[in-house]
Coordinates of N, CA and C in Angstrom, one line a residue:
M4 N -57.2 -62.2 43.3 CA -56.1 -62.7 42.7 C -57.6 -63.9 42.7
T5 N -57.1 -64.7 41.5 CA -57.1 -66.5 41.3 C -56.4 -66.8 41.8
P6 N -57.1 -68.0 42.6 CA -56.1 -69.1 43.1 C -55.6 -70.1 41.8
D7 N -54.7 -70.3 41.8 CA -53.5 -70.6 41.5 C -54.2 -72.6 41.0
P8 N -54.7 -73.4 39.6 CA -55.1 -74.0 40.2 C -53.2 -75.5 40.2
H9 N -52.7 -74.8 39.5 CA -51.2 -75.9 40.1 C -50.6 -75.3 41.4
S10 N -50.8 -74.1 42.7 CA -50.7 -74.7 44.1 C -52.4 -75.4 44.6
D11 N -52.9 -75.6 43.5 CA -54.0 -76.6 45.2 C -53.8 -78.0 44.4
L12 N -52.8 -77.9 43.5 CA -52.6 -79.7 43.1 C -51.2 -79.9 44.1
V13 N -50.5 -79.3 43.9 CA -49.3 -78.9 45.0 C -49.6 -79.0 46.6
R14 N -50.6 -78.4 47.2 CA -51.1 -79.1 48.2 C -52.1 -79.9 48.8
K15 N -52.6 -80.7 47.2 CA -53.4 -82.0 47.5 C -51.9 -83.4 48.0
R16 N -51.2 -83.4 46.8 CA -49.7 -84.3 46.7 C -49.0 -83.9 48.1
Q17 N -49.5 -82.8 48.6 CA -48.1 -82.5 50.1 C -49.6 -83.4 51.8
R18 N -50.0 -82.4 51.3 CA -51.0 -83.7 51.9 C -51.0 -85.1 52.0
S19 N -51.4 -85.2 50.6 CA -51.5 -87.0 50.3 C -50.2 -87.9 51.3
R20 N -48.6 -86.9 51.3 CA -47.1 -87.3 51.7 C -47.4 -87.5 52.7
A21 N -48.0 -86.1 53.2 CA -48.0 -85.8 54.8 C -48.9 -87.2 55.3
T22 N -49.6 -87.5 54.5 CA -50.9 -89.0 55.6 C -50.1 -89.9 55.9
A23 N -49.9 -90.1 54.4 CA -48.7 -91.7 54.8 C -47.7 -91.3 56.0
L24 N -47.1 -90.6 55.6 CA -45.7 -90.1 56.5 C -46.4 -90.8 58.0
A25 N -47.3 -90.1 58.1 CA -48.2 -89.8 60.0 C -48.8 -91.3 59.4
L26 N -49.3 -91.7 59.2 CA -49.2 -93.4 58.5 C -48.7 -94.4 58.9
I27 N -46.7 -93.8 58.2 CA -46.2 -94.7 58.7 C -45.2 -94.6 59.9
L28 N -45.4 -93.4 60.3 CA -44.7 -92.4 61.8 C -45.7 -93.8 63.3
G29 N -47.5 -94.3 62.7 CA -47.7 -94.1 64.0 C -47.6 -95.7 63.5
A30 N -47.5 -96.9 62.7 CA -46.9 -97.9 62.7 C -46.2 -98.3 63.2
F31 N -44.5 -97.4 62.8 CA -44.2 -97.9 63.7 C -43.8 -97.6 65.5
V32 N -44.2 -96.5 65.7 CA -44.6 -96.3 67.1 C -45.0 -98.1 68.0
V33 N -46.9 -98.2 66.7 CA -47.3 -99.4 67.8 C -46.7 -100.4 67.1
L34 N -45.5 -100.9 66.4 CA -44.8 -102.1 66.4 C -44.1 -101.9 67.6
V35 N -43.0 -100.4 67.8 CA -42.0 -100.5 69.3 C -43.1 -100.0 70.1
F36 N -44.3 -100.3 70.5 CA -45.2 -100.5 71.5 C -45.0 -102.2 72.0
A37 N -46.3 -102.7 70.7 CA -46.3 -104.3 70.6 C -44.6 -104.6 70.7
I38 N -43.1 -104.9 70.2 CA -42.4 -105.2 70.9 C -42.1 -105.5 72.2
S39 N -42.0 -103.5 73.0 CA -41.8 -104.2 74.7 C -42.7 -104.7 75.3
I40 N -43.7 -104.3 74.9 CA -44.8 -105.4 75.8 C -44.7 -106.7 76.0
A41 N -44.4 -106.9 74.7 CA -43.9 -108.6 74.4 C -42.8 -109.1 75.0
K42 N -41.8 -108.3 75.4 CA -40.6 -108.3 74.8 C -40.8 -108.7 77.3
I43 N -41.5 -107.2 78.0 CA -41.5 -106.9 79.6 C -42.7 -109.0 79.5
Q44 N -43.9 -109.1 78.5 CA -44.4 -110.5 79.1 C -43.9 -111.2 79.2
A45 N -42.7 -111.6 78.7 CA -40.9 -112.6 78.1 C -40.6 -112.5 79.5
G46 N -40.3 -111.3 80.9 CA -39.2 -111.2 81.3 C -37.7 -111.3 80.5
M47 N -38.2 -110.7 79.6 CA -36.2 -110.3 78.9 C -35.7 -108.8 79.4
P48 N -34.8 -109.1 79.4 CA -34.0 -108.3 79.5 C -33.7 -107.1 78.7
H49 N -33.6 -105.9 79.3 CA -34.2 -104.8 77.8 C -32.7 -104.9 77.0

């Protein structure tokens, strides 16, 4: 059975979408971490 070029395109789009979502999620985690560190250093209550 020959691979379907359409399914390759779909997989490529899914992979790029998953990569973008992972980067956004990682940036959010870093942002929350940085805010938490800033609050701890400033001595602010939770």
